[in-house]
Coordinates of C-alpha atoms in Angstrom, one line a residue:
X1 CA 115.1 91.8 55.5
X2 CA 118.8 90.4 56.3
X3 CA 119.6 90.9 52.4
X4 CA 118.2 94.3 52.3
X5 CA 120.5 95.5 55.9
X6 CA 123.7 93.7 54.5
X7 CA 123.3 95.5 50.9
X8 CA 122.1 98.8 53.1
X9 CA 125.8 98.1 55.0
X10 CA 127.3 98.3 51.7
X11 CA 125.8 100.8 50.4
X12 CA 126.6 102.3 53.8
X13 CA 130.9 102.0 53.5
X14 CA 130.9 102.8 49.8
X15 CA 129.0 105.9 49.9
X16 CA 130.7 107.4 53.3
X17 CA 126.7 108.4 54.7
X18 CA 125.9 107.1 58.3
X19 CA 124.0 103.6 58.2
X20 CA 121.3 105.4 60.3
X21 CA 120.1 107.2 57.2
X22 CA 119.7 103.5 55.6
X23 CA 118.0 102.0 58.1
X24 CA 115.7 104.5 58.7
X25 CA 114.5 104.5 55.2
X26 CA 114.2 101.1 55.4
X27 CA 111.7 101.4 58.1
X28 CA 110.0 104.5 56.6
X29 CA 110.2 102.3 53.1
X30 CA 107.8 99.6 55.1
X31 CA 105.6 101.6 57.3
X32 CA 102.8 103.9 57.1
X33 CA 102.7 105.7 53.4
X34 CA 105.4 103.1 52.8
X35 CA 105.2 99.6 50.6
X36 CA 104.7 97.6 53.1
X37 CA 101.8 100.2 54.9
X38 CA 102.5 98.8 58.6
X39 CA 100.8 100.4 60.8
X40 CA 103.0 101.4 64.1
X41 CA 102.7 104.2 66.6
X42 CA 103.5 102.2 69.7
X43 CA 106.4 105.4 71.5
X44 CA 106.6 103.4 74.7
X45 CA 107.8 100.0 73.1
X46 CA 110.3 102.3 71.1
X47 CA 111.4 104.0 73.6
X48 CA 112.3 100.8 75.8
X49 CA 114.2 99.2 72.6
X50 CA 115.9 102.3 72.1
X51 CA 117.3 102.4 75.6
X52 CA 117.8 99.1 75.1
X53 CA 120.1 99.6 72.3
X54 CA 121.8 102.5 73.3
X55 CA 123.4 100.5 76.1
X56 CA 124.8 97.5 73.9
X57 CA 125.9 101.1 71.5
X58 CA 127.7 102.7 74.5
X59 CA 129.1 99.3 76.1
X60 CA 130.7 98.8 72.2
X61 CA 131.9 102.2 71.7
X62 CA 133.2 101.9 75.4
X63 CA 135.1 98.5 74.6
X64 CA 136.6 100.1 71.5
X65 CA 138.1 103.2 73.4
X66 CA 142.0 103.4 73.8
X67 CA 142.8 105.2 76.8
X68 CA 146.1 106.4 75.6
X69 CA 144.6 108.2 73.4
X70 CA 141.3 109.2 75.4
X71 CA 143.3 110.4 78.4
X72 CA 145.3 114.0 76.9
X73 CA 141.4 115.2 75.7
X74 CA 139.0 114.0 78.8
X75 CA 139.2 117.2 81.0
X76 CA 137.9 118.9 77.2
X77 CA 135.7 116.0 76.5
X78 CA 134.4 116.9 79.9
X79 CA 133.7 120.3 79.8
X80 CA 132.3 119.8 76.3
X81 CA 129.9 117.0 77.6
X82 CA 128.4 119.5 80.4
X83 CA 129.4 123.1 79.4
X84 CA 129.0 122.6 76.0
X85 CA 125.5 121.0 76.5
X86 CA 124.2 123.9 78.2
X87 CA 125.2 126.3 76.2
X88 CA 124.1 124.2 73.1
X89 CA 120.1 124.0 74.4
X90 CA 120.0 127.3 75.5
X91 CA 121.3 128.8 72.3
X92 CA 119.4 126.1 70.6
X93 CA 115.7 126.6 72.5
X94 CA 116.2 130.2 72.1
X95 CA 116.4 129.7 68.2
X96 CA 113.5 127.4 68.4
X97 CA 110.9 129.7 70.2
X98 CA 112.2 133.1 68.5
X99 CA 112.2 131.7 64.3
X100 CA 109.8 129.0 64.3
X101 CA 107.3 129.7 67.2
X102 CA 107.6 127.1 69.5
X103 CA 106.4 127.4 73.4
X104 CA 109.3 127.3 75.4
X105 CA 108.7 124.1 77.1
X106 CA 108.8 122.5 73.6
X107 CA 111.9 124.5 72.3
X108 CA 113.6 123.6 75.5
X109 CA 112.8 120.0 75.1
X110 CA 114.1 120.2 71.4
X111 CA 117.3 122.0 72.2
X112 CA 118.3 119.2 74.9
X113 CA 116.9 116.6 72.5
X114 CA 119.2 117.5 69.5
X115 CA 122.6 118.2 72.0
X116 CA 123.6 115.1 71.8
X117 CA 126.2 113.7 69.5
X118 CA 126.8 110.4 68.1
X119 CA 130.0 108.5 67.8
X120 CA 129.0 105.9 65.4
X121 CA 127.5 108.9 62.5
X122 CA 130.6 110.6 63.3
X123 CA 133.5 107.8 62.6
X124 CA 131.5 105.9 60.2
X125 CA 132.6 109.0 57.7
X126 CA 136.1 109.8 59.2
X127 CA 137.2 106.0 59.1
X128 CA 139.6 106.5 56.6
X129 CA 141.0 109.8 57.6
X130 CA 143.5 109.3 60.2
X131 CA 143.3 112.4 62.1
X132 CA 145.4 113.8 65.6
X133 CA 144.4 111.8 68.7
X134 CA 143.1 114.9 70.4
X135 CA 141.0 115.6 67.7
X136 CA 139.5 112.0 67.6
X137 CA 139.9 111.8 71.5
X138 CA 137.9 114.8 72.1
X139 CA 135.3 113.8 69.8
X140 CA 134.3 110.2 71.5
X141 CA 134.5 110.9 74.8
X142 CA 132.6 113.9 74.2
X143 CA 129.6 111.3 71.9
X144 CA 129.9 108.8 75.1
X145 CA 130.2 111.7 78.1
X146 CA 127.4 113.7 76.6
X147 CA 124.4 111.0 76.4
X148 CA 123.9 110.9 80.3
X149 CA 123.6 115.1 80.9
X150 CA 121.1 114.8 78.1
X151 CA 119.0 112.1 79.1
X152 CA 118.7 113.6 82.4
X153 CA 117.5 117.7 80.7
X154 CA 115.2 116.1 78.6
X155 CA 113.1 114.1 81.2
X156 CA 113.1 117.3 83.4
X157 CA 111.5 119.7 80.5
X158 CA 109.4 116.5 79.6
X159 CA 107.6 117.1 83.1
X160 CA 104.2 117.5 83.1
X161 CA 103.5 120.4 85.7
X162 CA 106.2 122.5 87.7
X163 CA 109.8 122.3 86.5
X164 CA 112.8 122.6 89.4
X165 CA 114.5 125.8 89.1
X166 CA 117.9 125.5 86.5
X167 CA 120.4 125.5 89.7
X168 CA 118.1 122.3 91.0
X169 CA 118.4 120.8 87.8
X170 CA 122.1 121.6 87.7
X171 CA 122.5 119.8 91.0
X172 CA 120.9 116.7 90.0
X173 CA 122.5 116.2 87.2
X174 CA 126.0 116.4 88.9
X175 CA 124.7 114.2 91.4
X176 CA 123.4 111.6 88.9
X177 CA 126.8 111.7 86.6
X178 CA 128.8 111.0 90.2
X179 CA 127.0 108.3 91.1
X180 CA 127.4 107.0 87.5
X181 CA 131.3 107.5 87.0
X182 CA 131.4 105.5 90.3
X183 CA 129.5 102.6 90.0
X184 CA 130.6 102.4 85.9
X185 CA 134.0 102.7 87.5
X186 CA 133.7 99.9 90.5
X187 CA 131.7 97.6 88.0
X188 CA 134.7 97.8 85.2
X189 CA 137.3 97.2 87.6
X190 CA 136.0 94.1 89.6
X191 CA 134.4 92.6 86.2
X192 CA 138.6 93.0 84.6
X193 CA 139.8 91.6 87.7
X194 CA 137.1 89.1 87.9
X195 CA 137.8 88.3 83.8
X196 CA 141.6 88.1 84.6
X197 CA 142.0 85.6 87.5
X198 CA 138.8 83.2 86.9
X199 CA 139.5 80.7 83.8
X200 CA 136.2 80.9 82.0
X201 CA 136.2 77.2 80.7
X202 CA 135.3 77.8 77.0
X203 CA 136.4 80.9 75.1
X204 CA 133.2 81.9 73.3
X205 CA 132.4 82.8 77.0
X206 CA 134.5 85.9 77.2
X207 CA 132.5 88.0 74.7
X208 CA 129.3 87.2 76.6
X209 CA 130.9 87.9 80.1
X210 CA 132.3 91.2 79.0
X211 CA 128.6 92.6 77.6
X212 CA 127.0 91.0 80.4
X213 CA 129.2 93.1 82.6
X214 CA 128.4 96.1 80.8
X215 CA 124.8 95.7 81.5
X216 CA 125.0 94.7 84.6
X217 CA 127.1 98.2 85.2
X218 CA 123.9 100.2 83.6
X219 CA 121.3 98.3 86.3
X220 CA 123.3 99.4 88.7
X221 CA 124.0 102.7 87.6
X222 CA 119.9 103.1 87.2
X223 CA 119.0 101.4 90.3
X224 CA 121.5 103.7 92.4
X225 CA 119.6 106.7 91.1
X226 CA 122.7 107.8 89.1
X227 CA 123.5 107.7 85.4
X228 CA 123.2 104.3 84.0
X229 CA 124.4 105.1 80.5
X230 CA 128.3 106.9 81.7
X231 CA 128.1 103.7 84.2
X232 CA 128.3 101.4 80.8
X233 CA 130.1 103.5 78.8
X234 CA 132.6 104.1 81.8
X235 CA 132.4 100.4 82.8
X236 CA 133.5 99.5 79.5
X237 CA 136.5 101.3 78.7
X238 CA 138.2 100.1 81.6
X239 CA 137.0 96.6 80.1
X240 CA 138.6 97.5 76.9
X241 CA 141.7 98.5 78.6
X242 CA 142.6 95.6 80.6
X243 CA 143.8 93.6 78.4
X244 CA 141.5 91.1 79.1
X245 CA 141.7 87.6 77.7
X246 CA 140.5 87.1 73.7
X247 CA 140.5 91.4 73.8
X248 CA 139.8 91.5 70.3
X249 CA 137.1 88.6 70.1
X250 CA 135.4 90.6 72.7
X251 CA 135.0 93.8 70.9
X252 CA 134.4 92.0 67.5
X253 CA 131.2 90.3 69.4
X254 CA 130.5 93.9 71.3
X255 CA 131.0 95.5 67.5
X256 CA 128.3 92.6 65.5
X257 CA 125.8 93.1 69.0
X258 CA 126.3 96.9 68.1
X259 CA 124.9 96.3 64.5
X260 CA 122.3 94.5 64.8
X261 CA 121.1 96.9 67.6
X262 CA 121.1 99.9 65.6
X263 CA 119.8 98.5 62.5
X264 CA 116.9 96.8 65.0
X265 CA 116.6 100.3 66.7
X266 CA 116.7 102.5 63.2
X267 CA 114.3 100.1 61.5
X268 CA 111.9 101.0 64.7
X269 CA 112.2 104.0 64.4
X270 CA 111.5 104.7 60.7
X271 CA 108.2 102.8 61.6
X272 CA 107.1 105.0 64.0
X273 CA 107.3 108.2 61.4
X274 CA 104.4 108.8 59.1
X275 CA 106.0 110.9 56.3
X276 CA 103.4 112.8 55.3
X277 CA 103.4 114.4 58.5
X278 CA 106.5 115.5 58.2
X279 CA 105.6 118.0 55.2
X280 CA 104.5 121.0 57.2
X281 CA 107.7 120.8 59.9
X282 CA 110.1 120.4 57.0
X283 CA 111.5 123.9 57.3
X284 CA 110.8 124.6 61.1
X285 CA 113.6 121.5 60.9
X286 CA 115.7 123.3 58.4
X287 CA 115.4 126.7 60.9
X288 CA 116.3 125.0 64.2
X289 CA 118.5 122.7 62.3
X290 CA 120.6 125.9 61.0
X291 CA 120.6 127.9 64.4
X292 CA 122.4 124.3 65.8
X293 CA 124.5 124.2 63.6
X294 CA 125.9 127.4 62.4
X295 CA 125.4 129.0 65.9
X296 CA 125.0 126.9 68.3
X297 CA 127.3 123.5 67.9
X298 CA 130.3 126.9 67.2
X299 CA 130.0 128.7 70.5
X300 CA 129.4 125.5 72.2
X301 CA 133.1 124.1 70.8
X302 CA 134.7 127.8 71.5
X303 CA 133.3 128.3 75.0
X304 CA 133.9 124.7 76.2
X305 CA 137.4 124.6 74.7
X306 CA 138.8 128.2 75.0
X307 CA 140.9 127.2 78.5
X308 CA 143.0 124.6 76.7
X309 CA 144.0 126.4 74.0
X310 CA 143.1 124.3 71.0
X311 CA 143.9 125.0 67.7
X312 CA 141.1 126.9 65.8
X313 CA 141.3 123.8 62.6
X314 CA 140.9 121.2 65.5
X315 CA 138.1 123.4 66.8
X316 CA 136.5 124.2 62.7
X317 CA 136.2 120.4 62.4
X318 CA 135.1 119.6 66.0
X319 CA 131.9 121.7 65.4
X320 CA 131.1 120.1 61.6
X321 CA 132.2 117.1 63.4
X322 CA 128.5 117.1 65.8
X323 CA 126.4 114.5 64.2
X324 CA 123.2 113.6 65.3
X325 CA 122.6 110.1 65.5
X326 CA 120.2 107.7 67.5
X327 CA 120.1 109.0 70.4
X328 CA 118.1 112.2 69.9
X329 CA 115.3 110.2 67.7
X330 CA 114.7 107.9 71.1
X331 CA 115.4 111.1 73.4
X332 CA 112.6 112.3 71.2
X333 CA 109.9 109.3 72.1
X334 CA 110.0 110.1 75.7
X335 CA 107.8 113.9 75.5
X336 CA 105.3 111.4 73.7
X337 CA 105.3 108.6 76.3
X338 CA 105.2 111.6 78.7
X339 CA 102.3 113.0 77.4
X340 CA 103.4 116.6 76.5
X341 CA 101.5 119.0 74.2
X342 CA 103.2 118.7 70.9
X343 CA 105.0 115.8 71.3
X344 CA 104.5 114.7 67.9
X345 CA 105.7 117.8 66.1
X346 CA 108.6 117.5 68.4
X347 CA 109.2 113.9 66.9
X348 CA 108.8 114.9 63.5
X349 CA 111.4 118.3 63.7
X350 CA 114.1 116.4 65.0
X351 CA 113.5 113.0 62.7
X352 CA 113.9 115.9 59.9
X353 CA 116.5 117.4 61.1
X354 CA 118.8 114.4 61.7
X355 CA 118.1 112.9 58.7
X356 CA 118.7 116.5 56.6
X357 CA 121.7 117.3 58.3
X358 CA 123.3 113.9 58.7
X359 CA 122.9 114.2 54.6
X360 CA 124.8 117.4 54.5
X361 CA 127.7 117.0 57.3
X362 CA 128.2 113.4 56.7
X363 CA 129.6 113.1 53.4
X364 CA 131.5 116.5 53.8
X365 CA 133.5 115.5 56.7
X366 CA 136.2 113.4 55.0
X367 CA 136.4 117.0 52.8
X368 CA 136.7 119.4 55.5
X369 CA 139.5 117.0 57.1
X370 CA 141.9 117.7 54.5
X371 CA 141.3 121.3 54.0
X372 CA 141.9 122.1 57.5
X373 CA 145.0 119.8 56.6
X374 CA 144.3 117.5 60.2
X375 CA 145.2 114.3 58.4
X376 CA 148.5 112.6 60.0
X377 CA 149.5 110.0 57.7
X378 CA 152.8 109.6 59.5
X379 CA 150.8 108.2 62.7
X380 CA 152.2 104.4 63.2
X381 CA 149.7 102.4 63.3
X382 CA 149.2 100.2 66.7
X383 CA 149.5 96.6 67.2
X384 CA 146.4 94.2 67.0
X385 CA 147.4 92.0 70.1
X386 CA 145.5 89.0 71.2
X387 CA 146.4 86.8 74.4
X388 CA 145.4 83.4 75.2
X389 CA 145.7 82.3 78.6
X390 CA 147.4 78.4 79.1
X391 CA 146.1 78.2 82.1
X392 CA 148.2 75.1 83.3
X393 CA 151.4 76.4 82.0
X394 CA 150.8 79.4 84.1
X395 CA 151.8 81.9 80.6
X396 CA 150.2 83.8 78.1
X397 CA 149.7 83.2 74.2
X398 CA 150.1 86.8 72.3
X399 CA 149.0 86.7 69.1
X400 CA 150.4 89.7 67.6
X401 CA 149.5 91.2 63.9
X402 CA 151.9 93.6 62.3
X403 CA 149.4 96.4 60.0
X404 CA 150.7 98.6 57.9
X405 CA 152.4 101.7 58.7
X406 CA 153.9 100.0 62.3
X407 CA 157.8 100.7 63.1
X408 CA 158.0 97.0 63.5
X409 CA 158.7 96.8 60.1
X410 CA 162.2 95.9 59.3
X411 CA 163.1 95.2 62.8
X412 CA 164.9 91.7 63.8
X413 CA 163.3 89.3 66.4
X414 CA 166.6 90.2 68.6
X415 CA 166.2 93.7 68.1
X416 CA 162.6 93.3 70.0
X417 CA 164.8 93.4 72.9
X418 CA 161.7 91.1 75.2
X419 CA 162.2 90.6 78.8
X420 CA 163.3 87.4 80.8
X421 CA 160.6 84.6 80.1
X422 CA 159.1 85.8 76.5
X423 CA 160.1 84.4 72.9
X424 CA 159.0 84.7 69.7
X425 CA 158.1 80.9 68.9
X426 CA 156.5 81.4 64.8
X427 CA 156.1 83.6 62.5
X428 CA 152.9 83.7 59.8
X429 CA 154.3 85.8 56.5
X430 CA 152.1 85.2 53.3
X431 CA 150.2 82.0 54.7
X432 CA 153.7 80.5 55.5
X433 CA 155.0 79.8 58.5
X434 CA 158.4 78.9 60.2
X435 CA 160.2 79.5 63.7
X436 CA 162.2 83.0 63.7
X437 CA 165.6 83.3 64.6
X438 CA 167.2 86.0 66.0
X439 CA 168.2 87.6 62.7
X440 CA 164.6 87.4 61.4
X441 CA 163.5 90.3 60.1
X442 CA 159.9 91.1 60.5
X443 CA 157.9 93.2 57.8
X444 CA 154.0 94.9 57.8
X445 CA 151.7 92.4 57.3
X446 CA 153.7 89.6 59.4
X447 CA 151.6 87.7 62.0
X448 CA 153.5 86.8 65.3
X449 CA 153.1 84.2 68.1
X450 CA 154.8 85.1 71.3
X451 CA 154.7 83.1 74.2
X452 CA 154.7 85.0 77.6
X453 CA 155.1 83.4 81.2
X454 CA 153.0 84.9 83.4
X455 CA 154.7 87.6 85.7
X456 CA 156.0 89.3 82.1
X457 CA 152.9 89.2 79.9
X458 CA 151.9 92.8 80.4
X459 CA 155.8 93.9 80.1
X460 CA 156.0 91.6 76.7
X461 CA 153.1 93.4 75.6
X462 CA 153.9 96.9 76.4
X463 CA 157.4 96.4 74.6
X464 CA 155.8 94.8 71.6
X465 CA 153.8 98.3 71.5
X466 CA 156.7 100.4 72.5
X467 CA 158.4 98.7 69.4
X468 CA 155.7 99.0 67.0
X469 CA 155.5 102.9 67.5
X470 CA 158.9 103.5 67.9
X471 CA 160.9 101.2 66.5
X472 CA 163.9 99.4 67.3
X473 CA 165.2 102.7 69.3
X474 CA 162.4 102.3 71.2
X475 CA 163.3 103.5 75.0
X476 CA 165.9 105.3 73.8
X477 CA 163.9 108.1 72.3
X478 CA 160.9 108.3 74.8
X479 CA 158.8 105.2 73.8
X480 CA 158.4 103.3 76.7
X481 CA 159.1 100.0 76.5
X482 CA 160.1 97.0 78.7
X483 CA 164.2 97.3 79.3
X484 CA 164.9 96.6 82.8
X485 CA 167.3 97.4 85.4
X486 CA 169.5 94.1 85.6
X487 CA 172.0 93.1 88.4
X488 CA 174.2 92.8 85.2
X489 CA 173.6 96.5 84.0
X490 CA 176.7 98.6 85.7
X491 CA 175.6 101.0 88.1
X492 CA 172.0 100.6 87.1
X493 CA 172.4 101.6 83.3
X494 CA 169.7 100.2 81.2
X495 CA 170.6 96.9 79.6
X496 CA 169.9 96.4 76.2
X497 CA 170.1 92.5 75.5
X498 CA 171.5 93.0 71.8
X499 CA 173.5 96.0 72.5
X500 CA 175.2 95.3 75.9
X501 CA 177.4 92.3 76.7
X502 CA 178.6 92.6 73.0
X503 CA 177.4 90.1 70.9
X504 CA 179.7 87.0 69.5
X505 CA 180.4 87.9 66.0
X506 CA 178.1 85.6 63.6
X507 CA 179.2 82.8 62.1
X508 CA 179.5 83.0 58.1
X509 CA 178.1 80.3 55.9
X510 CA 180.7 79.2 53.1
X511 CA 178.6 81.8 50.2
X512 CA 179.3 84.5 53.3
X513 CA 175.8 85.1 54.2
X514 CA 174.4 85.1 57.7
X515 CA 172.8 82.1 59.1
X516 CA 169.6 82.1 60.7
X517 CA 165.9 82.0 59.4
X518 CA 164.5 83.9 56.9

């Protein structure tokens, strides 16, 4: 089973198709009508692994969110997330019950089933096309806002008996998603804090601490009657952007827990299909498949977004861009554990239409991308940036890795310009090392150690970024970065270390080259 999900990950990154599609054969492969003819119809023990999994999803996608480039697209994220989602079931369910047939408690439950997007589908195709932050900003904070509103419409239509009128509905929603930005909010800031100022006494810990956090933020979130799953999602990002201890050990562990969780979850869910019931709602699927995404995913990008004036290429992909993942598969086990009439043809429409229309959007994303000409090659790649505490030293150990494309390249250690109290102390090139000098000049693929006393670590870090997207202007041309007002700077003028005193003129070696390190 391992050999068969590693070769299905493979297959996976070659092929540029979502890993859901994989896994879900694979459980289709072994269950009923299958190879392996296991026998599995158990809805309520998928449904709990399911939510089960979406959490450890959302806590990684959380972890691996950069706020810089979240913040400029959150109020559209927002209105996408809620706006968009309305307009998306209505248009949806109305599409449902006029073409195919379908009561309207059924089309309803379908059209809030399939409004939900998934990050993972979506970036595991546009990986290697590095598009505009908005863009790619809109996009996952829309896939991580969007679950929670969903969750909530769904279990409402899934009612047995009377359903609150929409305004009701519409209130209780807005309550829930406040109480869950709240708590997700107050969890993430007192777990950083907490993760900052108490010295965990093994490393390996860190990982665990962060997702156990993350949990801990979706219990609460559920127990206060609000929105567990922004709570996690919410609770995390601030986790991934506190430049916690071990940062990217932490979302490497949150990114392996993510895997196994959706090929676990996928797997379940392939066994819970019986293919040959899915014969006579093939093209119902293909119908309500087309109205969502032709019509409906469309006006829910150009209502949501018309006040913020997006460009209409940003919008074309945004609305190819909706890819249905995970989350409406287990959204779809909860009509069945509620008992509703149908339930089962509700499962097997939306199992056909993921799996169709994954197929088709999927592999044409990378396509449309170019066409709409939205790749930005020039974008400088950021900094991976690791710290260490040393706890009895009271200072930090940034491990900093140079990738290609940063404006680090080419820059001396001097020219870093790092406050007061951080130094560059080695330098890794090509599995060599040696201690820099201030003439060193560092090139893509370099791996740094910086050492960091305490009060500065942030600054070191923010310079060390300003540097790497800037350059050595850095400061000078916007970038922010960590030059400081010094007693020695006249009449509070910045002071650049290796600009202003001047520098003594270096000394020449007897061939007249400059001394220093390489």
């Amino acid at each position: 089973m391992l050999l068969i999900a590693v070769a299905a990950v493979r297959i996976s990154s070659r092929s540029g198709l979502p890993s859901l599609l994989l896994y879900l054969g694979i459980g289709v492969a072994i269950g009923q009508d299958g190879i392996g003819n296991v026998a599995f119809d158990n809805a309520e023990l998928t449904q709990v692994i399911g939510y089960a999994a979406l959490v450890v999803i959302l806590a990684e996608g959380g972890l691996g969110t950069k706020w810089k480039e979240i913040k400029p697209a959150l109020p559209a994220a927002v209105v996408l997330s809620t706006v968009g989602v309305a307009v998306s079931v209505g248009i949806t369910a109305a599409g449902a019950h006029y073409l195919v047939g379908l009561e309207w408690q059924q089309a309803l439950i379908i059209g809030a089933v399939v409004s939900s997007t998934d990050a993972a589908a979506v970036f595991s195709v546009l990986r290697k096309v590095p598009l505009p932050a908005r863009v790619t900003g809109v996009l996952e904070a829309e896939s991580g806002f969007n679950d929670a509103p969903v969750v909530i419409l769904v279990v409402a239509f899934s009612t047995v008996g009377h359903v609150d009128a929409w305004y009701v509905l519409v209130g209780e929603i807005a309550l829930e998603l406040a109480i869950g930005a709240a708590v997700g909010l107050a969890v993430g800031f007192l777990g950083a804090y907490g993760l900052r100022h108490v010295a965990l006494p093994a490393s390996g810990l860190y990982p665990i601490a962060v997702m156990a956090i993350a949990v801990v933020a979706y219990a609460s979130g559920a127990m206060a009657h609000g929105s567990g799953f922004l709570a996690v999602y919410l609770a995390s990002m601030v986790l991934g952007n506190a430049k916690l201890p071990h940062a990217p050990a932490n979302r490497g562990f949150a990114e392996g827990l993510g895997w196994i969780a959706q090929i676990g979850m996928f797997v379940l869910l392939g066994l819970l299909v019986t293919p040959h019931e899915l014969v006579n709602d093939f093209w119902p699927a293909i119908v309500i498949g087309l109205v969502l995404t032709m019509v409906a995913r469309p006006m829910e990008v150009l209502v949501s977004l018309l006040p913020f004036r997006i460009p209409w290429q940003e919008q074309a992909l945004m609305s190819w861009a909706g890819l249905r993942g995970a989350v409406p598969i287990i959204l779809a086990t909860i009509p069945m554990v509620s008992g509703i009439e149908g339930s089962e043809r509700i499962f097997n429409i939306v199992f056909v239409l993921v799996v169709v229309y994954t197929l088709v959007q999927g592999p044409t994303l990378p396509w449309l991308a170019r066409a709409l000409e939205l790749g930005d090659p020039s974008e400088a790649a950021d900094l991976g940036v690791e710290s260490a505490p040393l706890e009895r030293l009271r200072g930090h150990l940034l491990s900093v890795a140079i990738p290609k494309g940063s404006r680090m390249h080419g820059v001396e250690v001097a020219e870093l310009r790092l406050p007061a109290g951080a130094a560059v102390t080695l330098v890794v090139r090509e599995e060599k090392s040696f201690v820099p000098g201030p003439a060193t000049v560092l090139r893509q693929g370099d791996e740094l150690l910086v050492v960091a006393t305490d009060p500065v670590r942030d600054a070191t870090e923010r310079r060390l970024r300003a540097v790497g997207q800037g350059g050595k202007l850095a400061g000078w041309l916007g970038t922010g970065g960590a030059t400081a007002v010094t007693p020695e700077s006249p009449r509070g003028l910045i002071h650049l270390p290796h600009l202003w005193p001047p520098k003594e003129p270096r000394k020449r070696s007897p061939k007249g080259r400059s001394g220093g390190s390489p």
